[in-house]
Amino acid sequence: MEILKQRILKDGVVKEGNVLKVDKFLNHQMDVKLFNDIGEEFAKRFAGTGVNKILTIESSGIGIACIAAQHFNNCPVIFAKKTLSKNLDGEMFVTQVKSYTKGVTYDVMVSEKYLGKGDKVLIIDDFLANGCALMGLIDIVKQSGAELAGAGIVIEKGFQVGGKTIRDMGVKLESLAIVDSMDNGTITFRD
Ligand code: 5GP
C-alpha cells in the first residue's frame, strides 16, 4: 500500500532491537484518514470472504480494527484482553502470548460469549514480527470453533519469522507494508 509505505518512510523511526516506531500516526497519535484507507484496503483484500467479526488485541490494534469494521458492514470488533479483568464474567478462551516489545509473557483472553461456531473471523493487528501475538489470536479462534478468514497486518517486519510461519500454516495473511530491512536506520520494503 503505497501511501502507507510513504508515511512509514516520512514518520517512522528505527529504534534499537529492530523496533520501528510509528507513534506519529499509528501507535500513539492516530491518523484517522490513513486508518480509513487501511480499512478500505483490508476490505478489498478480504472481499468475498464473508467476514462477520474482527478480532484484534489491545491496545494498538483496536483503533485500526474499529475503523476497518466500517468497511466490513460495521461488523463487531472484539479485542483480546491481556490481563484478567473483573469486568469479564463467565468462561474465557485463554492463550499465552510473548510480547515482542516488552519481552514478557502474558495471558490473552476473549469471552466465550463473543466468538463461536458460525463466526467468520478476520484478525487485524498493527505489527507482525515473530508472530506470537497472531499465533495467540489464531489459537483463540480455533478454541472458539469459529472459522478464520485470514489476518490483516498493517506493518510486517519481513526479516522476522512470523510472516513465513503463518503463511506456511496456510493462513491468508495480508500485510499492507512489508519491511525487508531496517539496517543502519534505512527502511527497505518488499515489492
Ligand atoms: P510478534 O508477536 O509478531 O512478535 O509482535 C507483534 C506485536 O508486537 C504487535 O502487536 C506490536 O504491538 C508489537 N511490535 C512488534 N514489533 C514492533 C515494532 O517494530 N514496532 C512497534 N511499534 N510494535 C511492534
Short mmCIF file of N, CA and C in Angstrom, two decimals, residues 10-182:
data_model
loop_
_atom_site.label_atom_id
_atom_site.label_comp_id
_atom_site.label_asym_id
_atom_site.label_seq_id
_atom_site.Cartn_x
_atom_site.Cartn_y
_atom_site.Cartn_z
N LYS A 10 8.39 8.62 5.88
CA LYS A 10 8.38 10.01 6.34
C LYS A 10 8.44 10.09 7.88
N ASP A 11 7.65 9.28 8.55
CA ASP A 11 7.49 9.45 10.01
C ASP A 11 7.97 8.29 10.87
N GLY A 12 8.38 7.19 10.25
CA GLY A 12 8.85 6.05 11.04
C GLY A 12 10.25 6.28 11.57
N VAL A 13 10.52 5.78 12.77
CA VAL A 13 11.84 5.92 13.37
C VAL A 13 12.33 4.53 13.77
N VAL A 14 13.52 4.18 13.30
CA VAL A 14 14.08 2.87 13.63
C VAL A 14 14.81 2.95 14.97
N LYS A 15 14.37 2.06 15.88
CA LYS A 15 14.96 2.05 17.23
C LYS A 15 15.81 0.80 17.41
N GLU A 16 16.53 0.77 18.51
CA GLU A 16 17.33 -0.42 18.83
C GLU A 16 16.45 -1.65 18.96
N GLY A 17 17.02 -2.81 18.66
CA GLY A 17 16.29 -4.06 18.83
C GLY A 17 15.29 -4.31 17.72
N ASN A 18 15.56 -3.75 16.53
CA ASN A 18 14.66 -3.96 15.38
C ASN A 18 13.24 -3.49 15.63
N VAL A 19 13.10 -2.43 16.40
CA VAL A 19 11.77 -1.88 16.66
C VAL A 19 11.57 -0.65 15.77
N LEU A 20 10.45 -0.64 15.07
CA LEU A 20 10.09 0.51 14.23
C LEU A 20 9.03 1.31 14.98
N LYS A 21 9.36 2.56 15.28
CA LYS A 21 8.41 3.42 15.99
C LYS A 21 7.57 4.17 14.98
N VAL A 22 6.26 4.03 15.09
CA VAL A 22 5.36 4.77 14.21
C VAL A 22 4.30 5.47 15.06
N ASP A 23 4.79 6.03 16.18
CA ASP A 23 3.91 6.69 17.14
C ASP A 23 3.21 7.91 16.56
N LYS A 24 3.79 8.47 15.51
CA LYS A 24 3.24 9.72 14.98
C LYS A 24 1.92 9.52 14.25
N PHE A 25 1.67 8.29 13.75
CA PHE A 25 0.42 8.10 13.00
C PHE A 25 -0.31 6.81 13.30
N LEU A 26 0.34 5.84 14.02
CA LEU A 26 -0.30 4.53 14.18
C LEU A 26 -0.45 4.10 15.63
N ASN A 27 0.60 4.24 16.44
CA ASN A 27 0.63 3.63 17.77
C ASN A 27 0.40 4.56 18.95
N HIS A 28 0.33 5.85 18.68
CA HIS A 28 0.12 6.77 19.81
C HIS A 28 -0.82 7.87 19.29
N GLN A 29 -0.29 8.81 18.52
CA GLN A 29 -1.17 9.69 17.75
C GLN A 29 -1.67 8.86 16.56
N MET A 30 -2.97 8.98 16.28
CA MET A 30 -3.53 8.14 15.21
C MET A 30 -4.08 9.00 14.08
N ASP A 31 -3.67 8.68 12.85
CA ASP A 31 -4.15 9.38 11.67
C ASP A 31 -5.40 8.65 11.15
N VAL A 32 -6.55 9.21 11.46
CA VAL A 32 -7.81 8.52 11.19
C VAL A 32 -8.08 8.38 9.69
N LYS A 33 -7.63 9.37 8.92
CA LYS A 33 -7.81 9.28 7.47
C LYS A 33 -6.99 8.09 6.93
N LEU A 34 -5.77 7.97 7.42
CA LEU A 34 -4.94 6.84 7.00
C LEU A 34 -5.57 5.52 7.47
N PHE A 35 -6.10 5.50 8.69
CA PHE A 35 -6.77 4.29 9.20
C PHE A 35 -7.92 3.90 8.27
N ASN A 36 -8.62 4.91 7.80
CA ASN A 36 -9.75 4.64 6.90
C ASN A 36 -9.25 4.03 5.58
N ASP A 37 -8.17 4.56 5.06
CA ASP A 37 -7.59 3.99 3.83
C ASP A 37 -7.13 2.55 4.08
N ILE A 38 -6.58 2.33 5.26
CA ILE A 38 -6.12 0.98 5.62
C ILE A 38 -7.32 0.02 5.69
N GLY A 39 -8.40 0.49 6.30
CA GLY A 39 -9.61 -0.33 6.40
C GLY A 39 -10.17 -0.68 5.04
N GLU A 40 -10.15 0.32 4.15
CA GLU A 40 -10.64 0.11 2.79
C GLU A 40 -9.80 -0.94 2.06
N GLU A 41 -8.49 -0.85 2.27
CA GLU A 41 -7.58 -1.81 1.62
C GLU A 41 -7.79 -3.23 2.15
N PHE A 42 -7.99 -3.36 3.47
CA PHE A 42 -8.29 -4.69 4.03
C PHE A 42 -9.59 -5.23 3.41
N ALA A 43 -10.58 -4.35 3.28
CA ALA A 43 -11.88 -4.79 2.73
C ALA A 43 -11.70 -5.31 1.30
N LYS A 44 -10.84 -4.65 0.53
CA LYS A 44 -10.57 -5.11 -0.85
C LYS A 44 -9.91 -6.48 -0.83
N ARG A 45 -8.91 -6.61 0.06
CA ARG A 45 -8.13 -7.86 0.07
C ARG A 45 -8.90 -9.04 0.64
N PHE A 46 -9.92 -8.76 1.46
CA PHE A 46 -10.71 -9.85 2.03
C PHE A 46 -12.14 -9.86 1.50
N ALA A 47 -12.32 -9.23 0.35
CA ALA A 47 -13.66 -9.20 -0.26
C ALA A 47 -14.14 -10.62 -0.55
N GLY A 48 -15.40 -10.86 -0.27
CA GLY A 48 -16.00 -12.16 -0.60
C GLY A 48 -15.67 -13.27 0.38
N THR A 49 -15.00 -12.94 1.48
CA THR A 49 -14.64 -14.00 2.44
C THR A 49 -15.71 -14.18 3.52
N GLY A 50 -16.71 -13.32 3.53
CA GLY A 50 -17.82 -13.50 4.47
C GLY A 50 -17.50 -13.16 5.91
N VAL A 51 -16.55 -12.25 6.11
CA VAL A 51 -16.16 -11.86 7.48
C VAL A 51 -17.36 -11.27 8.22
N ASN A 52 -17.63 -11.78 9.43
CA ASN A 52 -18.70 -11.19 10.23
C ASN A 52 -18.21 -10.71 11.59
N LYS A 53 -16.91 -10.95 11.88
CA LYS A 53 -16.32 -10.41 13.12
C LYS A 53 -14.85 -10.12 12.91
N ILE A 54 -14.39 -9.07 13.57
CA ILE A 54 -12.97 -8.74 13.53
C ILE A 54 -12.41 -8.94 14.93
N LEU A 55 -11.27 -9.62 14.99
CA LEU A 55 -10.61 -9.86 16.28
C LEU A 55 -9.25 -9.17 16.26
N THR A 56 -8.97 -8.44 17.36
CA THR A 56 -7.66 -7.81 17.49
C THR A 56 -7.18 -7.98 18.92
N ILE A 57 -6.08 -7.32 19.25
CA ILE A 57 -5.53 -7.43 20.61
C ILE A 57 -5.23 -6.03 21.11
N GLU A 58 -5.48 -5.83 22.43
CA GLU A 58 -5.22 -4.49 22.94
C GLU A 58 -3.72 -4.23 22.99
N SER A 59 -3.27 -2.98 22.84
CA SER A 59 -4.17 -1.88 22.61
C SER A 59 -4.06 -1.30 21.20
N SER A 60 -2.92 -1.44 20.57
CA SER A 60 -2.74 -0.72 19.31
C SER A 60 -3.63 -1.20 18.17
N GLY A 61 -4.10 -2.44 18.24
CA GLY A 61 -4.94 -2.95 17.17
C GLY A 61 -6.35 -2.39 17.18
N ILE A 62 -6.77 -1.85 18.32
CA ILE A 62 -8.19 -1.53 18.49
C ILE A 62 -8.67 -0.43 17.53
N GLY A 63 -7.94 0.66 17.48
CA GLY A 63 -8.36 1.77 16.63
C GLY A 63 -8.42 1.35 15.16
N ILE A 64 -7.41 0.61 14.74
CA ILE A 64 -7.33 0.16 13.34
C ILE A 64 -8.52 -0.75 13.04
N ALA A 65 -8.78 -1.69 13.95
CA ALA A 65 -9.86 -2.66 13.75
C ALA A 65 -11.22 -1.97 13.70
N CYS A 66 -11.42 -0.99 14.55
CA CYS A 66 -12.73 -0.31 14.60
C CYS A 66 -13.01 0.46 13.31
N ILE A 67 -12.00 1.13 12.80
CA ILE A 67 -12.20 1.85 11.53
C ILE A 67 -12.38 0.86 10.39
N ALA A 68 -11.60 -0.23 10.42
CA ALA A 68 -11.72 -1.25 9.37
C ALA A 68 -13.12 -1.86 9.36
N ALA A 69 -13.69 -2.06 10.54
CA ALA A 69 -15.01 -2.71 10.64
C ALA A 69 -16.07 -1.96 9.84
N GLN A 70 -15.87 -0.65 9.69
CA GLN A 70 -16.84 0.14 8.93
C GLN A 70 -16.83 -0.24 7.45
N HIS A 71 -15.78 -0.91 7.03
CA HIS A 71 -15.70 -1.40 5.65
C HIS A 71 -16.09 -2.87 5.55
N PHE A 72 -16.50 -3.44 6.69
CA PHE A 72 -16.98 -4.83 6.71
C PHE A 72 -18.39 -4.85 7.30
N ASN A 73 -19.26 -4.03 6.72
CA ASN A 73 -20.67 -3.95 7.15
C ASN A 73 -20.82 -3.63 8.63
N ASN A 74 -19.94 -2.82 9.17
CA ASN A 74 -19.99 -2.45 10.59
C ASN A 74 -20.06 -3.69 11.50
N CYS A 75 -19.29 -4.69 11.16
CA CYS A 75 -19.32 -5.92 11.97
C CYS A 75 -18.70 -5.64 13.35
N PRO A 76 -19.04 -6.46 14.36
CA PRO A 76 -18.46 -6.24 15.69
C PRO A 76 -16.94 -6.45 15.70
N VAL A 77 -16.29 -5.69 16.56
CA VAL A 77 -14.85 -5.84 16.79
C VAL A 77 -14.66 -6.37 18.21
N ILE A 78 -13.88 -7.42 18.34
CA ILE A 78 -13.56 -7.96 19.67
C ILE A 78 -12.07 -7.74 19.88
N PHE A 79 -11.73 -7.16 21.03
CA PHE A 79 -10.28 -7.09 21.30
C PHE A 79 -9.93 -8.03 22.43
N ALA A 80 -8.93 -8.86 22.19
CA ALA A 80 -8.45 -9.78 23.21
C ALA A 80 -7.81 -8.96 24.32
N LYS A 81 -8.13 -9.35 25.58
CA LYS A 81 -7.59 -8.62 26.74
C LYS A 81 -6.33 -9.31 27.23
N LYS A 82 -5.40 -8.50 27.66
CA LYS A 82 -4.10 -9.06 28.03
C LYS A 82 -3.99 -9.44 29.51
N THR A 83 -4.88 -8.97 30.33
CA THR A 83 -4.83 -9.36 31.75
C THR A 83 -6.22 -9.74 32.21
N LEU A 84 -6.28 -10.54 33.25
CA LEU A 84 -7.57 -10.94 33.79
C LEU A 84 -8.27 -9.72 34.37
N SER A 85 -9.49 -9.51 33.92
CA SER A 85 -10.21 -8.33 34.37
C SER A 85 -11.48 -8.75 35.10
N LYS A 86 -11.79 -8.05 36.17
CA LYS A 86 -13.00 -8.35 36.93
C LYS A 86 -14.26 -8.09 36.12
N ASN A 87 -14.11 -7.27 35.09
CA ASN A 87 -15.29 -6.95 34.28
C ASN A 87 -15.69 -8.10 33.36
N LEU A 88 -14.78 -9.06 33.22
CA LEU A 88 -15.08 -10.17 32.32
C LEU A 88 -15.65 -11.33 33.12
N ASP A 89 -16.96 -11.54 32.99
CA ASP A 89 -17.55 -12.66 33.72
C ASP A 89 -17.68 -13.86 32.79
N GLY A 90 -17.92 -15.02 33.35
CA GLY A 90 -18.16 -16.21 32.55
C GLY A 90 -16.89 -16.84 32.04
N GLU A 91 -17.06 -17.70 31.06
CA GLU A 91 -15.94 -18.50 30.56
C GLU A 91 -15.14 -17.75 29.51
N MET A 92 -13.87 -18.07 29.48
CA MET A 92 -12.94 -17.38 28.57
C MET A 92 -12.18 -18.37 27.70
N PHE A 93 -11.88 -17.95 26.49
CA PHE A 93 -10.84 -18.62 25.72
C PHE A 93 -9.53 -17.94 26.12
N VAL A 94 -8.57 -18.72 26.55
CA VAL A 94 -7.31 -18.13 27.04
C VAL A 94 -6.13 -18.74 26.29
N THR A 95 -5.14 -17.89 25.98
CA THR A 95 -3.90 -18.38 25.39
C THR A 95 -2.76 -17.52 25.92
N GLN A 96 -1.54 -17.95 25.63
CA GLN A 96 -0.39 -17.18 26.13
C GLN A 96 0.35 -16.53 24.97
N VAL A 97 0.78 -15.30 25.20
CA VAL A 97 1.49 -14.55 24.15
C VAL A 97 2.73 -13.91 24.75
N LYS A 98 3.85 -14.06 24.03
CA LYS A 98 5.07 -13.38 24.47
C LYS A 98 5.14 -12.03 23.75
N SER A 99 5.28 -10.97 24.50
CA SER A 99 5.32 -9.64 23.90
C SER A 99 6.68 -9.37 23.26
N TYR A 100 6.64 -8.98 21.99
CA TYR A 100 7.90 -8.69 21.29
C TYR A 100 8.56 -7.45 21.87
N THR A 101 7.78 -6.42 22.12
CA THR A 101 8.38 -5.15 22.54
C THR A 101 8.70 -5.13 24.04
N LYS A 102 7.93 -5.89 24.84
CA LYS A 102 8.16 -5.83 26.30
C LYS A 102 8.91 -7.04 26.84
N GLY A 103 8.99 -8.11 26.04
CA GLY A 103 9.76 -9.28 26.45
C GLY A 103 9.11 -10.12 27.55
N VAL A 104 7.86 -9.86 27.88
CA VAL A 104 7.18 -10.65 28.92
C VAL A 104 6.09 -11.52 28.29
N THR A 105 5.71 -12.58 29.00
CA THR A 105 4.63 -13.44 28.52
C THR A 105 3.38 -13.15 29.34
N TYR A 106 2.27 -12.97 28.66
CA TYR A 106 1.04 -12.70 29.39
C TYR A 106 -0.11 -13.55 28.85
N ASP A 107 -1.15 -13.66 29.68
CA ASP A 107 -2.37 -14.35 29.25
C ASP A 107 -3.19 -13.41 28.39
N VAL A 108 -3.78 -13.99 27.35
CA VAL A 108 -4.66 -13.21 26.48
C VAL A 108 -6.01 -13.91 26.47
N MET A 109 -7.07 -13.16 26.62
CA MET A 109 -8.37 -13.84 26.72
C MET A 109 -9.51 -13.13 26.00
N VAL A 110 -10.44 -13.96 25.56
CA VAL A 110 -11.66 -13.47 24.91
C VAL A 110 -12.83 -14.23 25.53
N SER A 111 -13.88 -13.53 25.83
CA SER A 111 -15.06 -14.17 26.41
C SER A 111 -15.71 -15.12 25.41
N GLU A 112 -16.12 -16.26 25.91
CA GLU A 112 -16.81 -17.24 25.05
C GLU A 112 -18.13 -16.70 24.51
N LYS A 113 -18.61 -15.62 25.13
CA LYS A 113 -19.89 -15.03 24.68
C LYS A 113 -19.81 -14.41 23.30
N TYR A 114 -18.58 -14.01 22.91
CA TYR A 114 -18.48 -13.15 21.72
C TYR A 114 -17.87 -13.82 20.49
N LEU A 115 -17.49 -15.08 20.62
CA LEU A 115 -16.86 -15.77 19.49
C LEU A 115 -17.28 -17.24 19.53
N GLY A 116 -17.66 -17.78 18.39
CA GLY A 116 -18.05 -19.19 18.40
C GLY A 116 -18.36 -19.71 17.00
N LYS A 117 -18.86 -20.93 16.97
CA LYS A 117 -19.22 -21.58 15.70
C LYS A 117 -20.14 -20.67 14.90
N GLY A 118 -19.92 -20.65 13.59
CA GLY A 118 -20.75 -19.81 12.73
C GLY A 118 -20.12 -18.46 12.47
N ASP A 119 -19.11 -18.08 13.27
CA ASP A 119 -18.43 -16.81 13.02
C ASP A 119 -17.30 -17.01 12.01
N LYS A 120 -17.11 -15.97 11.19
CA LYS A 120 -16.03 -15.96 10.20
C LYS A 120 -15.16 -14.76 10.57
N VAL A 121 -13.97 -15.05 11.03
CA VAL A 121 -13.17 -14.04 11.74
C VAL A 121 -12.00 -13.52 10.91
N LEU A 122 -11.87 -12.20 10.90
CA LEU A 122 -10.67 -11.56 10.36
C LEU A 122 -9.87 -11.02 11.54
N ILE A 123 -8.63 -11.43 11.65
CA ILE A 123 -7.75 -10.90 12.69
C ILE A 123 -7.01 -9.69 12.13
N ILE A 124 -6.98 -8.62 12.91
CA ILE A 124 -6.26 -7.41 12.48
C ILE A 124 -5.28 -7.01 13.57
N ASP A 125 -4.06 -6.65 13.17
CA ASP A 125 -3.11 -6.11 14.15
C ASP A 125 -2.20 -5.09 13.47
N ASP A 126 -1.52 -4.31 14.31
CA ASP A 126 -0.66 -3.26 13.77
C ASP A 126 0.63 -3.83 13.19
N PHE A 127 1.30 -4.71 13.95
CA PHE A 127 2.61 -5.22 13.54
C PHE A 127 2.63 -6.74 13.53
N LEU A 128 3.47 -7.29 12.67
CA LEU A 128 3.79 -8.71 12.73
C LEU A 128 5.31 -8.81 12.78
N ALA A 129 5.81 -9.44 13.84
CA ALA A 129 7.26 -9.62 13.97
C ALA A 129 7.56 -11.12 14.02
N ASN A 130 7.61 -11.67 15.23
CA ASN A 130 7.86 -13.13 15.33
C ASN A 130 6.57 -13.94 15.27
N GLY A 131 5.47 -13.27 15.30
CA GLY A 131 4.19 -13.96 15.11
C GLY A 131 3.50 -14.43 16.38
N CYS A 132 4.06 -14.11 17.54
CA CYS A 132 3.47 -14.61 18.80
C CYS A 132 2.05 -14.08 19.00
N ALA A 133 1.85 -12.79 18.80
CA ALA A 133 0.52 -12.20 19.00
C ALA A 133 -0.48 -12.84 18.04
N LEU A 134 -0.10 -12.96 16.79
CA LEU A 134 -1.00 -13.52 15.78
C LEU A 134 -1.29 -15.00 16.05
N MET A 135 -0.27 -15.76 16.43
CA MET A 135 -0.47 -17.18 16.76
C MET A 135 -1.45 -17.31 17.93
N GLY A 136 -1.31 -16.43 18.90
CA GLY A 136 -2.22 -16.46 20.06
C GLY A 136 -3.66 -16.20 19.63
N LEU A 137 -3.85 -15.22 18.76
CA LEU A 137 -5.21 -14.89 18.30
C LEU A 137 -5.78 -16.03 17.45
N ILE A 138 -4.93 -16.64 16.63
CA ILE A 138 -5.37 -17.78 15.82
C ILE A 138 -5.80 -18.93 16.74
N ASP A 139 -5.03 -19.13 17.81
CA ASP A 139 -5.37 -20.18 18.77
C ASP A 139 -6.74 -19.92 19.40
N ILE A 140 -7.01 -18.67 19.72
CA ILE A 140 -8.31 -18.32 20.31
C ILE A 140 -9.45 -18.60 19.32
N VAL A 141 -9.24 -18.25 18.05
CA VAL A 141 -10.26 -18.54 17.03
C VAL A 141 -10.51 -20.04 16.96
N LYS A 142 -9.42 -20.83 16.97
CA LYS A 142 -9.55 -22.30 16.91
C LYS A 142 -10.33 -22.82 18.12
N GLN A 143 -9.96 -22.34 19.30
CA GLN A 143 -10.65 -22.79 20.53
C GLN A 143 -12.15 -22.52 20.45
N SER A 144 -12.50 -21.41 19.81
CA SER A 144 -13.90 -20.98 19.78
C SER A 144 -14.75 -21.78 18.80
N GLY A 145 -14.10 -22.45 17.85
CA GLY A 145 -14.85 -23.18 16.83
C GLY A 145 -15.26 -22.29 15.66
N ALA A 146 -14.85 -21.02 15.71
CA ALA A 146 -15.14 -20.11 14.59
C ALA A 146 -14.19 -20.42 13.43
N GLU A 147 -14.52 -19.87 12.26
CA GLU A 147 -13.68 -20.07 11.09
C GLU A 147 -12.78 -18.85 10.90
N LEU A 148 -11.54 -19.09 10.56
CA LEU A 148 -10.60 -17.99 10.33
C LEU A 148 -10.61 -17.59 8.86
N ALA A 149 -11.02 -16.33 8.59
CA ALA A 149 -10.99 -15.85 7.20
C ALA A 149 -9.57 -15.46 6.81
N GLY A 150 -8.82 -14.95 7.77
CA GLY A 150 -7.44 -14.56 7.50
C GLY A 150 -6.97 -13.52 8.50
N ALA A 151 -5.79 -12.96 8.20
CA ALA A 151 -5.21 -11.96 9.08
C ALA A 151 -4.73 -10.78 8.25
N GLY A 152 -5.07 -9.58 8.71
CA GLY A 152 -4.64 -8.35 8.06
C GLY A 152 -3.71 -7.59 8.99
N ILE A 153 -2.51 -7.32 8.48
CA ILE A 153 -1.48 -6.68 9.29
C ILE A 153 -1.11 -5.36 8.62
N VAL A 154 -0.92 -4.33 9.41
CA VAL A 154 -0.53 -3.05 8.81
C VAL A 154 0.94 -3.10 8.40
N ILE A 155 1.82 -3.44 9.35
CA ILE A 155 3.25 -3.47 9.02
C ILE A 155 3.84 -4.83 9.42
N GLU A 156 4.35 -5.54 8.44
CA GLU A 156 5.04 -6.81 8.72
C GLU A 156 6.53 -6.57 8.62
N LYS A 157 7.26 -7.04 9.62
CA LYS A 157 8.72 -6.97 9.54
C LYS A 157 9.17 -8.30 8.92
N GLY A 158 9.38 -8.25 7.61
CA GLY A 158 9.60 -9.45 6.83
C GLY A 158 10.89 -10.18 7.14
N PHE A 159 11.78 -9.50 7.86
CA PHE A 159 13.06 -10.14 8.22
C PHE A 159 12.93 -10.95 9.50
N GLN A 160 11.74 -10.94 10.11
CA GLN A 160 11.49 -11.79 11.26
C GLN A 160 10.57 -12.94 10.84
N VAL A 161 10.47 -13.97 11.69
CA VAL A 161 9.93 -15.25 11.20
C VAL A 161 8.40 -15.34 11.11
N GLY A 162 7.70 -14.39 11.75
CA GLY A 162 6.24 -14.51 11.87
C GLY A 162 5.50 -14.72 10.55
N GLY A 163 5.81 -13.91 9.55
CA GLY A 163 5.10 -13.97 8.27
C GLY A 163 5.22 -15.33 7.61
N LYS A 164 6.45 -15.86 7.59
CA LYS A 164 6.67 -17.16 6.95
C LYS A 164 5.95 -18.27 7.72
N THR A 165 6.08 -18.23 9.04
CA THR A 165 5.44 -19.26 9.88
C THR A 165 3.94 -19.30 9.62
N ILE A 166 3.33 -18.13 9.58
CA ILE A 166 1.87 -18.08 9.48
C ILE A 166 1.39 -18.41 8.06
N ARG A 167 2.13 -17.96 7.06
CA ARG A 167 1.77 -18.32 5.67
C ARG A 167 1.94 -19.83 5.46
N ASP A 168 2.99 -20.40 6.08
CA ASP A 168 3.21 -21.85 5.96
C ASP A 168 2.08 -22.66 6.60
N MET A 169 1.37 -22.04 7.54
CA MET A 169 0.22 -22.71 8.16
C MET A 169 -1.01 -22.68 7.25
N GLY A 170 -0.88 -21.98 6.11
CA GLY A 170 -2.00 -21.91 5.17
C GLY A 170 -2.98 -20.79 5.46
N VAL A 171 -2.60 -19.88 6.35
CA VAL A 171 -3.47 -18.75 6.69
C VAL A 171 -3.34 -17.68 5.60
N LYS A 172 -4.49 -17.10 5.22
CA LYS A 172 -4.46 -15.97 4.27
C LYS A 172 -3.98 -14.74 5.04
N LEU A 173 -2.74 -14.38 4.82
CA LEU A 173 -2.13 -13.27 5.56
C LEU A 173 -1.86 -12.12 4.59
N GLU A 174 -2.44 -10.97 4.88
CA GLU A 174 -2.26 -9.79 4.02
C GLU A 174 -1.61 -8.68 4.84
N SER A 175 -0.39 -8.33 4.48
CA SER A 175 0.31 -7.24 5.15
C SER A 175 0.40 -6.05 4.19
N LEU A 176 0.03 -4.88 4.68
CA LEU A 176 -0.07 -3.72 3.78
C LEU A 176 1.29 -3.09 3.47
N ALA A 177 2.24 -3.29 4.37
CA ALA A 177 3.63 -2.88 4.09
C ALA A 177 4.54 -3.93 4.70
N ILE A 178 5.44 -4.46 3.89
CA ILE A 178 6.39 -5.46 4.42
C ILE A 178 7.78 -4.84 4.39
N VAL A 179 8.35 -4.67 5.58
CA VAL A 179 9.70 -4.10 5.71
C VAL A 179 10.69 -5.25 5.61
N ASP A 180 11.58 -5.18 4.63
CA ASP A 180 12.54 -6.26 4.46
C ASP A 180 13.83 -6.03 5.24
N SER A 181 14.15 -4.76 5.47
CA SER A 181 15.31 -4.49 6.33
C SER A 181 15.24 -3.07 6.88
N MET A 182 15.93 -2.91 8.03
CA MET A 182 15.99 -1.57 8.64
C MET A 182 17.45 -1.31 9.04
#
